[in-house]
Each structure stands twice: as structure tokens, then as C-alpha cells.
JSON list of C-alpha atoms in Angstrom, two decimals:
[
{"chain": "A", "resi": 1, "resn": "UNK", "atom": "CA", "xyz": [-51.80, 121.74, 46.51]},
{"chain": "A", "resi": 2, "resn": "UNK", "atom": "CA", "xyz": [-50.53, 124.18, 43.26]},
{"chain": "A", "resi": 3, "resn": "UNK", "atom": "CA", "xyz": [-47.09, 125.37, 43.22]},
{"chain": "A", "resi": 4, "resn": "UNK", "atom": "CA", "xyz": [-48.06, 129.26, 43.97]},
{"chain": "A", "resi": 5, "resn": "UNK", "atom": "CA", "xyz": [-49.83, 127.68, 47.04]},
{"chain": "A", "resi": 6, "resn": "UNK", "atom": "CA", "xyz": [-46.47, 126.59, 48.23]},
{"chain": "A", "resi": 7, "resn": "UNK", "atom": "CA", "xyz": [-44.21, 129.38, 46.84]},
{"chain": "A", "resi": 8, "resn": "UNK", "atom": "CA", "xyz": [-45.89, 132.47, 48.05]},
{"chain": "A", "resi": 9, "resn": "UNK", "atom": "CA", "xyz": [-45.47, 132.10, 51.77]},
{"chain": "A", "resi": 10, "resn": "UNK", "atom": "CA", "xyz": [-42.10, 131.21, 51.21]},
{"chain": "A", "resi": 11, "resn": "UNK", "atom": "CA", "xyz": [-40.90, 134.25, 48.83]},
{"chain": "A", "resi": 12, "resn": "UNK", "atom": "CA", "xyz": [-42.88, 136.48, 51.99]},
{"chain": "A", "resi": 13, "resn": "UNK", "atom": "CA", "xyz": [-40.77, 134.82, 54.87]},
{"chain": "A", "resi": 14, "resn": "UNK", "atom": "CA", "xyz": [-37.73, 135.16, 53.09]},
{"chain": "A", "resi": 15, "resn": "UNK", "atom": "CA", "xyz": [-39.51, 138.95, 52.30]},
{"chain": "A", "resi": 16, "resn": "UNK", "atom": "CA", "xyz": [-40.08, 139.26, 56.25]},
{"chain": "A", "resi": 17, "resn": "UNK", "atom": "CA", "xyz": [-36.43, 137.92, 57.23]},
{"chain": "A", "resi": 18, "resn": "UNK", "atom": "CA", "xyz": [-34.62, 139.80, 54.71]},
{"chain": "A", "resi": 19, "resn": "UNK", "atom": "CA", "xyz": [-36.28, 143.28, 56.26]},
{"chain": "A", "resi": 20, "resn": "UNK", "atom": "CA", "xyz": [-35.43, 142.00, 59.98]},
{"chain": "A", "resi": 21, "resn": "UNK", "atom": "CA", "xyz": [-31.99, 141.75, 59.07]},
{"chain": "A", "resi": 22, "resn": "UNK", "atom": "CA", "xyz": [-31.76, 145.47, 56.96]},
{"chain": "A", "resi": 23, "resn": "UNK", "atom": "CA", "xyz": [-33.92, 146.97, 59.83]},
{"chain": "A", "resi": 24, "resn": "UNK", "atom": "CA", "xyz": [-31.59, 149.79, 61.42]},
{"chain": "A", "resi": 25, "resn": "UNK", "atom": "CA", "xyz": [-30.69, 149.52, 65.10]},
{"chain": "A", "resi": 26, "resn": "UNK", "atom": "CA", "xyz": [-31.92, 152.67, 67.03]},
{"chain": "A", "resi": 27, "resn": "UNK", "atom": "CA", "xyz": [-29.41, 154.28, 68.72]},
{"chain": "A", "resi": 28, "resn": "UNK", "atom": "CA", "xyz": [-29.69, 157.16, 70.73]},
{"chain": "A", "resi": 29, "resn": "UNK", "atom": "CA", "xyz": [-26.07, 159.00, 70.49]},
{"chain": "A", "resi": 30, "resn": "UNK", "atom": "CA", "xyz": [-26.91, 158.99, 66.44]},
{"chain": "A", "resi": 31, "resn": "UNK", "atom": "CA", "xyz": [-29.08, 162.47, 65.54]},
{"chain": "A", "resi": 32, "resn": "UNK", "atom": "CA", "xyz": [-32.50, 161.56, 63.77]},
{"chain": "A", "resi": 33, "resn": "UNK", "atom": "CA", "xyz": [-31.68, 163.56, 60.69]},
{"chain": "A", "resi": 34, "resn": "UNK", "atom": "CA", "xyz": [-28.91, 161.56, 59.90]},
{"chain": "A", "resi": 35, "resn": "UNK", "atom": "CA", "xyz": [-30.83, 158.18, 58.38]},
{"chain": "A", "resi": 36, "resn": "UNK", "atom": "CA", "xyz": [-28.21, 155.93, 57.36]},
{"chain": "A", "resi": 37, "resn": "UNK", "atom": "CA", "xyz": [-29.72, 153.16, 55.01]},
{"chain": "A", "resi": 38, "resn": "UNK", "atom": "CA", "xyz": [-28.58, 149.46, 56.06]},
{"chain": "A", "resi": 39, "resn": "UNK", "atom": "CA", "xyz": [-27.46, 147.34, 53.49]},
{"chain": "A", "resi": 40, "resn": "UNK", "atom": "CA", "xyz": [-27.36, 143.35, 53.35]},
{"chain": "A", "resi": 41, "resn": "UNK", "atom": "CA", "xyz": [-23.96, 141.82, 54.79]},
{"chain": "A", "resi": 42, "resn": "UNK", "atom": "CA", "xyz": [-21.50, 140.92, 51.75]},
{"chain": "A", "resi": 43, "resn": "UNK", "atom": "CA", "xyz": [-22.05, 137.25, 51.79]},
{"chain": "A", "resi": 44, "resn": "UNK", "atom": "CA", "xyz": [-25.62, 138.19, 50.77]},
{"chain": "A", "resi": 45, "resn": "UNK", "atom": "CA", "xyz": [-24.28, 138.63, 47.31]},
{"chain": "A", "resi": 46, "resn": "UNK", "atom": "CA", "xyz": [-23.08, 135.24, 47.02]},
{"chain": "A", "resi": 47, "resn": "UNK", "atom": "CA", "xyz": [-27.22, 133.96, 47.69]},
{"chain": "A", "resi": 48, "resn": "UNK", "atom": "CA", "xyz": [-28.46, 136.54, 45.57]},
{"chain": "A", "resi": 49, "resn": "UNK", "atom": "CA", "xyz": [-26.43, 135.53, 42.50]},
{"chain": "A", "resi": 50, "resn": "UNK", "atom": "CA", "xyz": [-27.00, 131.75, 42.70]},
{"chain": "A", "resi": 51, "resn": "UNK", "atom": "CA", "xyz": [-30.73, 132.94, 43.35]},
{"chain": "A", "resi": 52, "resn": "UNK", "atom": "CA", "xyz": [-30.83, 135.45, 39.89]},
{"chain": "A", "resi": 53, "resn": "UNK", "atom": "CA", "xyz": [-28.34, 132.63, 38.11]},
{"chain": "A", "resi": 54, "resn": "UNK", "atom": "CA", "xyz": [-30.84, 129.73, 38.99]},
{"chain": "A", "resi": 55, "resn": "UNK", "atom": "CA", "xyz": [-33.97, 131.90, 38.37]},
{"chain": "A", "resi": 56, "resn": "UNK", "atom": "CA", "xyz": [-32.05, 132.94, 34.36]},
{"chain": "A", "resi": 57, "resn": "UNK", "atom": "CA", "xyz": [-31.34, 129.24, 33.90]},
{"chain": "A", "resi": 58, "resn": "UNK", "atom": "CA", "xyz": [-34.52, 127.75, 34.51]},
{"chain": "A", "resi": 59, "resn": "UNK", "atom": "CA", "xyz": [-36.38, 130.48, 32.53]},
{"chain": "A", "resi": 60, "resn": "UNK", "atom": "CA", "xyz": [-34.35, 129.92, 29.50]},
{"chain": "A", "resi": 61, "resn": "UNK", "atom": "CA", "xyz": [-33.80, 125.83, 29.46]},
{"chain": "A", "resi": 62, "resn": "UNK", "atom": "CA", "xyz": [-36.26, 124.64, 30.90]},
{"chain": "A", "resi": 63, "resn": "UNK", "atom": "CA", "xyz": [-39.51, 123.86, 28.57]},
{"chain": "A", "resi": 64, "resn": "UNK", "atom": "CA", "xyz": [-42.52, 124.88, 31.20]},
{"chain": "A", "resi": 65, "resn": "UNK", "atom": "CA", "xyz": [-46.04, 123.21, 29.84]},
{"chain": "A", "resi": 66, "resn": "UNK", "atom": "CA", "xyz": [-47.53, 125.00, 32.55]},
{"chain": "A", "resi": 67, "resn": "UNK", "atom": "CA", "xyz": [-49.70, 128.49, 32.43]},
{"chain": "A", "resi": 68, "resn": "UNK", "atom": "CA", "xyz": [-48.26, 131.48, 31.90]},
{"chain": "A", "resi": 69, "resn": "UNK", "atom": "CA", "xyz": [-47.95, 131.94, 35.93]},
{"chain": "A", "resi": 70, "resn": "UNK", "atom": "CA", "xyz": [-44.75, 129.83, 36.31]},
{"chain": "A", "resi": 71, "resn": "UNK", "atom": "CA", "xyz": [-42.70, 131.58, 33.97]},
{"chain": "A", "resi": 72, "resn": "UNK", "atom": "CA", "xyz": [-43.42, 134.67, 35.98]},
{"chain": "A", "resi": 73, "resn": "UNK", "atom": "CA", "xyz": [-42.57, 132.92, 39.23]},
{"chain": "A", "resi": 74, "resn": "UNK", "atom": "CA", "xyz": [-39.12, 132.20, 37.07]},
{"chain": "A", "resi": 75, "resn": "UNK", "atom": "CA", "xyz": [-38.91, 135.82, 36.27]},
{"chain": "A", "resi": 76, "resn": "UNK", "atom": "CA", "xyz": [-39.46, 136.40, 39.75]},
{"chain": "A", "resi": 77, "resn": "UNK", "atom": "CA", "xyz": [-36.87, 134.57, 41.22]},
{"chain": "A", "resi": 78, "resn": "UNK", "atom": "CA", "xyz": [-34.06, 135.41, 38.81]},
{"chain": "A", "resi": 79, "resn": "UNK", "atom": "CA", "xyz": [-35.16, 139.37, 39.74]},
{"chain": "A", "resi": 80, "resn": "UNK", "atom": "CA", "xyz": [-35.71, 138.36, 43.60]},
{"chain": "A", "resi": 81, "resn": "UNK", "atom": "CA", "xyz": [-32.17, 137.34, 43.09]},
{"chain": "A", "resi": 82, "resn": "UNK", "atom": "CA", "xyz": [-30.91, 140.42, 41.57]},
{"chain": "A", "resi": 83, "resn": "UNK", "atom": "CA", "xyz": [-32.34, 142.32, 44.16]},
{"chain": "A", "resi": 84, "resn": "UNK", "atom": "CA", "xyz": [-30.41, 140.81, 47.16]},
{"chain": "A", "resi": 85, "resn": "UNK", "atom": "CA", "xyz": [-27.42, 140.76, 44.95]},
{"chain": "A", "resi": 86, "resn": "UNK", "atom": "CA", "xyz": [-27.77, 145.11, 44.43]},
{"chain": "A", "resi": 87, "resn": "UNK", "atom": "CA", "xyz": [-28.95, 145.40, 48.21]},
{"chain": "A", "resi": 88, "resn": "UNK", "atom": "CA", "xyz": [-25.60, 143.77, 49.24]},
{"chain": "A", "resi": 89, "resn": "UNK", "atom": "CA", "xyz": [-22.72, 145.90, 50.86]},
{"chain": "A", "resi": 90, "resn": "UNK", "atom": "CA", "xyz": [-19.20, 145.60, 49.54]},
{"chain": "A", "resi": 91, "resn": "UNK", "atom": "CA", "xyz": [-15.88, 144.31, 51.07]},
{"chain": "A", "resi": 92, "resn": "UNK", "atom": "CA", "xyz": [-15.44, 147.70, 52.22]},
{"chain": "A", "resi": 93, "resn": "UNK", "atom": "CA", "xyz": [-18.31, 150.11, 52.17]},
{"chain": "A", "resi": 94, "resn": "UNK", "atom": "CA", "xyz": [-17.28, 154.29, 52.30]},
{"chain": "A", "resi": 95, "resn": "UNK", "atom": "CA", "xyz": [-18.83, 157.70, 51.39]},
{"chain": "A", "resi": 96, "resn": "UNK", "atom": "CA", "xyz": [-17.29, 157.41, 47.48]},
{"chain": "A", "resi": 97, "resn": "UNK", "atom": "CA", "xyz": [-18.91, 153.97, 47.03]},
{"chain": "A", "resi": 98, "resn": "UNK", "atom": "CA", "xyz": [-22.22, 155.46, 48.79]},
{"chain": "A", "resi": 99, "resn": "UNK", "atom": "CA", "xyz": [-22.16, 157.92, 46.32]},
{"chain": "A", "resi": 100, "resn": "UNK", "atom": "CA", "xyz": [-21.40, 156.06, 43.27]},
{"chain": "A", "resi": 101, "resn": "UNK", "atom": "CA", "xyz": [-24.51, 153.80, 44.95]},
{"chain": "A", "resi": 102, "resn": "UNK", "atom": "CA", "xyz": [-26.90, 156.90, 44.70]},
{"chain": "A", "resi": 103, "resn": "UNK", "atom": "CA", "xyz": [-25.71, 157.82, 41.42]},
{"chain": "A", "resi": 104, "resn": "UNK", "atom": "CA", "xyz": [-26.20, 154.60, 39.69]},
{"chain": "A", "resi": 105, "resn": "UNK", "atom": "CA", "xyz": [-29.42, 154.31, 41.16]},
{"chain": "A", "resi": 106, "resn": "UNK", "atom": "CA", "xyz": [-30.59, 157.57, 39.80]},
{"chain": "A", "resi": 107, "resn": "UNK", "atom": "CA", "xyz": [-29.04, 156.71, 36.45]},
{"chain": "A", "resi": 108, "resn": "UNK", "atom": "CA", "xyz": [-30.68, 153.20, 36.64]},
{"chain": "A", "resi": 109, "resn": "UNK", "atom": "CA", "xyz": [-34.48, 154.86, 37.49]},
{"chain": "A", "resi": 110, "resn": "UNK", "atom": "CA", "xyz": [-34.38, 156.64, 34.44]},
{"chain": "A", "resi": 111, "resn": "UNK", "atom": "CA", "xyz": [-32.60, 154.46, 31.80]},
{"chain": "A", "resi": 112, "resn": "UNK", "atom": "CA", "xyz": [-34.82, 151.22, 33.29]},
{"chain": "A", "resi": 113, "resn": "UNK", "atom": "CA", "xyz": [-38.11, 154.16, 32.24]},
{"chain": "A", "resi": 114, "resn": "UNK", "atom": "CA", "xyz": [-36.84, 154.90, 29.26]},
{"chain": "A", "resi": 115, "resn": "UNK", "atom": "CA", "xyz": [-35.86, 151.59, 28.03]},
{"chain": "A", "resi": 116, "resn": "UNK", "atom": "CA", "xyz": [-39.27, 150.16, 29.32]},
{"chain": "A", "resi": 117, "resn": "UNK", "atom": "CA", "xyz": [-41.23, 152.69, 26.95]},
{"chain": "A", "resi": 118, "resn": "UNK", "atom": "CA", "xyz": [-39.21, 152.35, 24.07]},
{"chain": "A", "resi": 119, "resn": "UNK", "atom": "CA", "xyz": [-40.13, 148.62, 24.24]},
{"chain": "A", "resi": 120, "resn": "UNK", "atom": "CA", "xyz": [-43.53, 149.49, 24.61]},
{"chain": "A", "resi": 121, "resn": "UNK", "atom": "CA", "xyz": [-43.65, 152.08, 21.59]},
{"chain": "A", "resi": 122, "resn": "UNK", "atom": "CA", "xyz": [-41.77, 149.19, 19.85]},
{"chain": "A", "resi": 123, "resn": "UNK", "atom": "CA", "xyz": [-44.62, 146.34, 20.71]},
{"chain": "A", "resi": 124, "resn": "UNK", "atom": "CA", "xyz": [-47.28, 149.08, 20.20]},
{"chain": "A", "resi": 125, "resn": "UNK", "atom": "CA", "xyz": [-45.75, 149.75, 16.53]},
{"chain": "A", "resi": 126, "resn": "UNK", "atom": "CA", "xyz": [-44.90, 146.25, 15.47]},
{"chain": "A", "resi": 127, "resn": "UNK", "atom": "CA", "xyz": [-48.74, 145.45, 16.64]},
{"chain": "A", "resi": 128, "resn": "UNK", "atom": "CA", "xyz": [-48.37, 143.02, 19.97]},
{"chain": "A", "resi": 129, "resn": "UNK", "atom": "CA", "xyz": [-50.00, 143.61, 22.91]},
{"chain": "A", "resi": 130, "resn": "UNK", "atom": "CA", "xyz": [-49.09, 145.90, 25.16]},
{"chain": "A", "resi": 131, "resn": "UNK", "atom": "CA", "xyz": [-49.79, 143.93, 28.25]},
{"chain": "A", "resi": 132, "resn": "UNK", "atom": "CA", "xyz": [-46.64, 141.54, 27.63]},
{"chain": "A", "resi": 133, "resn": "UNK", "atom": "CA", "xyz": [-44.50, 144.15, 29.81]},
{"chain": "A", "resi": 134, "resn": "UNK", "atom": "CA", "xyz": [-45.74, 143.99, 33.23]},
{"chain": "A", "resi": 135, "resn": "UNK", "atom": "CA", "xyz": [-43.64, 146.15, 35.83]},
{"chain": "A", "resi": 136, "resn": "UNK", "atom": "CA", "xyz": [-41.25, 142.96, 36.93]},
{"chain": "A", "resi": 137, "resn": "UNK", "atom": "CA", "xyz": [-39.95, 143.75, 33.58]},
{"chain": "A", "resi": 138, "resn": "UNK", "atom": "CA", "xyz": [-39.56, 147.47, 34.60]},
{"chain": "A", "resi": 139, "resn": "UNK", "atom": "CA", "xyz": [-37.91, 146.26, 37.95]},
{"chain": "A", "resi": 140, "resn": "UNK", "atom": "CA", "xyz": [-35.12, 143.98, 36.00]},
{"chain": "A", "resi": 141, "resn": "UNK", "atom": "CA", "xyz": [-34.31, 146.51, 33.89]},
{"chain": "A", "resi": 142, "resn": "UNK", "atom": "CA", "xyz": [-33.49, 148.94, 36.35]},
{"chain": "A", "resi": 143, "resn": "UNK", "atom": "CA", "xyz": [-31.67, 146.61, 38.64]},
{"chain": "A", "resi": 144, "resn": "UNK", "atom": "CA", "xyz": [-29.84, 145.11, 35.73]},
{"chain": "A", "resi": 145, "resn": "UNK", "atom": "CA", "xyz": [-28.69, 149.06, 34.73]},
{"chain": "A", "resi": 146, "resn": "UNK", "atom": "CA", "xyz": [-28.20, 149.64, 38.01]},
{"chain": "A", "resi": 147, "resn": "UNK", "atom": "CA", "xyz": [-25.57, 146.57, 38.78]},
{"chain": "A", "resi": 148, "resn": "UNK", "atom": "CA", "xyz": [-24.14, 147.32, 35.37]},
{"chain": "A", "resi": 149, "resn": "UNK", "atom": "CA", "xyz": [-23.51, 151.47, 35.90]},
{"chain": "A", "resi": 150, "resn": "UNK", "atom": "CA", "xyz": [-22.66, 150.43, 39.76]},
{"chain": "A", "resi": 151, "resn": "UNK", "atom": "CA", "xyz": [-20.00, 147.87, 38.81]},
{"chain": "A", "resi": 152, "resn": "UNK", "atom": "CA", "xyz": [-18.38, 149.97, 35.86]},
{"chain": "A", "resi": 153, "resn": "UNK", "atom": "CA", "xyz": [-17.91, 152.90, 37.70]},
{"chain": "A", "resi": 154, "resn": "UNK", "atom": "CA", "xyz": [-16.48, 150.88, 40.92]},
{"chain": "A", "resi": 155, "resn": "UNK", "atom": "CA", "xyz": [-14.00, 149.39, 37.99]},
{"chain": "A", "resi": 156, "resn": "UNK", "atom": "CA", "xyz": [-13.30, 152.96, 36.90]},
{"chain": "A", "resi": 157, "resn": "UNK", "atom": "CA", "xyz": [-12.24, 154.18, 40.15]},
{"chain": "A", "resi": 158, "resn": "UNK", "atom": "CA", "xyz": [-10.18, 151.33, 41.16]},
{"chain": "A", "resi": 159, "resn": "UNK", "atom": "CA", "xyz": [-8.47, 151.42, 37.44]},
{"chain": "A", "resi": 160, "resn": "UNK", "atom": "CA", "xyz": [-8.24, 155.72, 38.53]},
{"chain": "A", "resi": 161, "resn": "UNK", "atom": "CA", "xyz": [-6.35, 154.38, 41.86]},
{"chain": "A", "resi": 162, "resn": "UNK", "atom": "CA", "xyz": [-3.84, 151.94, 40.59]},
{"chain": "A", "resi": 163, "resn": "UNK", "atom": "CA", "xyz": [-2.66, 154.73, 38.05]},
{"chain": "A", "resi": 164, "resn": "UNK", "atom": "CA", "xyz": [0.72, 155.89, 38.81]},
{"chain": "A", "resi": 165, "resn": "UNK", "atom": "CA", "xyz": [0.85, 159.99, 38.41]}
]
């Protein structure tokens, strides 16, 4: 039995129990127009970085003699990781933070485009193959812009708070 043979049901029940636990509650006193979007509990965080931190590691250190495949399981698991890690709520979760959440992921939709095509133009130019990007690549970049932009501007407004007027 491969590796992939093992892995893939696993990454899709973790998929599958990830989505029970996000799934909103109905509740009939809240109006339908008003579609809140559930985030993971906090502690998530805490699995998502030792998932991105292990998936980083192993890509970088370890020497892989395999086929191309397990690198991308590698690149996988560091971004798997980084997802749980930006679906995670905060400490304490209100409308400014919700906000600064939309914003940085509209910031982080277009930067993650843009910086994906630049690399492209740049592989095209140089003369590699333009097939070494697939969309994983896409996906890290934009969750990796979006943590960043998130976690600044969280920084900037608590520095904004503790200022004494």
C-alpha cells in the first residue's frame, strides 16, 4: 500500500470533521439574511500551526528520493496547516476584527493573483516551464498575505489603543 493510498482518506476525514464543526447551527429567532460565517474555536490555531510548521520543516530538511508527488503532499500539509490556522477565531472575536478579517482577505485575493503572475511572467521570461506553479502555490500565497495583512493590522489597532491621547 503507497503513501497517497493511506494519506488521502485521512486529509478528507479531517476535511469532513473540520466542516461538521464550522457548520452553523440553525436557529430560528436569527433572520435568514443575516448569514453569520462560523469560524474554528481558538485552540484550532494552536493544530494548525504545528500542522503548517511540520508541513515547512519537512519540505525544506528533509531529502525526499521519492516522485515528485510527496513533495506536494508536503506542500499540502504545511498549506492544510495554514488554512486551519487563518480559519481560527481570536481570543475575542467583534465587528472591527470581522472587518479587518474581510479586508485582509480582499487584500490577500488580489496580492496572492498578482504575485502568482508575476512569478509566472518571471518563469515564462527566464525560460522554465510554466507548469511548476500549480494553484496550491496560488492558495499559500494568498493565505500567507492574508495572515500577514490580518496580523499587522490587528498589531496596528492594538498599538492605536494603548496610545494615550
Amino acid at each position: 500500500m503507497e503513501i497517497h493510498e493511506i494519506i488521502s482518506p485521512l486529509v478528507i476525514l479531517f476535511i469532513i470533521a473540520i466542516f461538521i464543526v464550522i457548520k452553523p447551527k440553525k436557529d430560528i429567532r436569527e433572520p435568514a439574511v443575516e448569514n453569520k460565517i462560523k469560524l474554528l474555536p481558538y485552540w484550532f490555531k494552536y493544530i494548525g500551526m504545528i500542522v503548517a510548521v511540520i508541513g515547512f520543516v519537512l519540505n525544506f530538511v528533509v531529502d525526499i528520493n521519492y516522485p515528485n508527488i510527496e513533495r506536494e503532499y508536503l506542500i499540502f500539509t504545511m498549506v492544510f496547516g495554514l488554512l486551519i490556522f487563518a480559519l481560527s477565531s481570536e481570543k475575542s472575536e467583534d465587528e472591527l476584527l470581522k472587518q479587518i478579517r474581510a479586508n485582509s482577505i480582499f487584500s490577500a485575493f488580489f496580492i496572492g493573483i498578482l504575485i502568482h503572475l508575476i512569478l509566472l511572467f518571471l518563469n515564462h521570461w527566464i525560460g522554465g516551464p510554466i507548469k511548476e506553479y500549480s494553484s496550491i502555490y496560488v492558495i499559500g500565497w494568498m493565505l500567507g498575505v492574508y495572515i500577514g495583512t490580518f496580523y499587522s493590522a490587528k498589531k496596528r489597532l492594538k498599538t492605536l489603543n494603548s496610545m494615550d491621547y
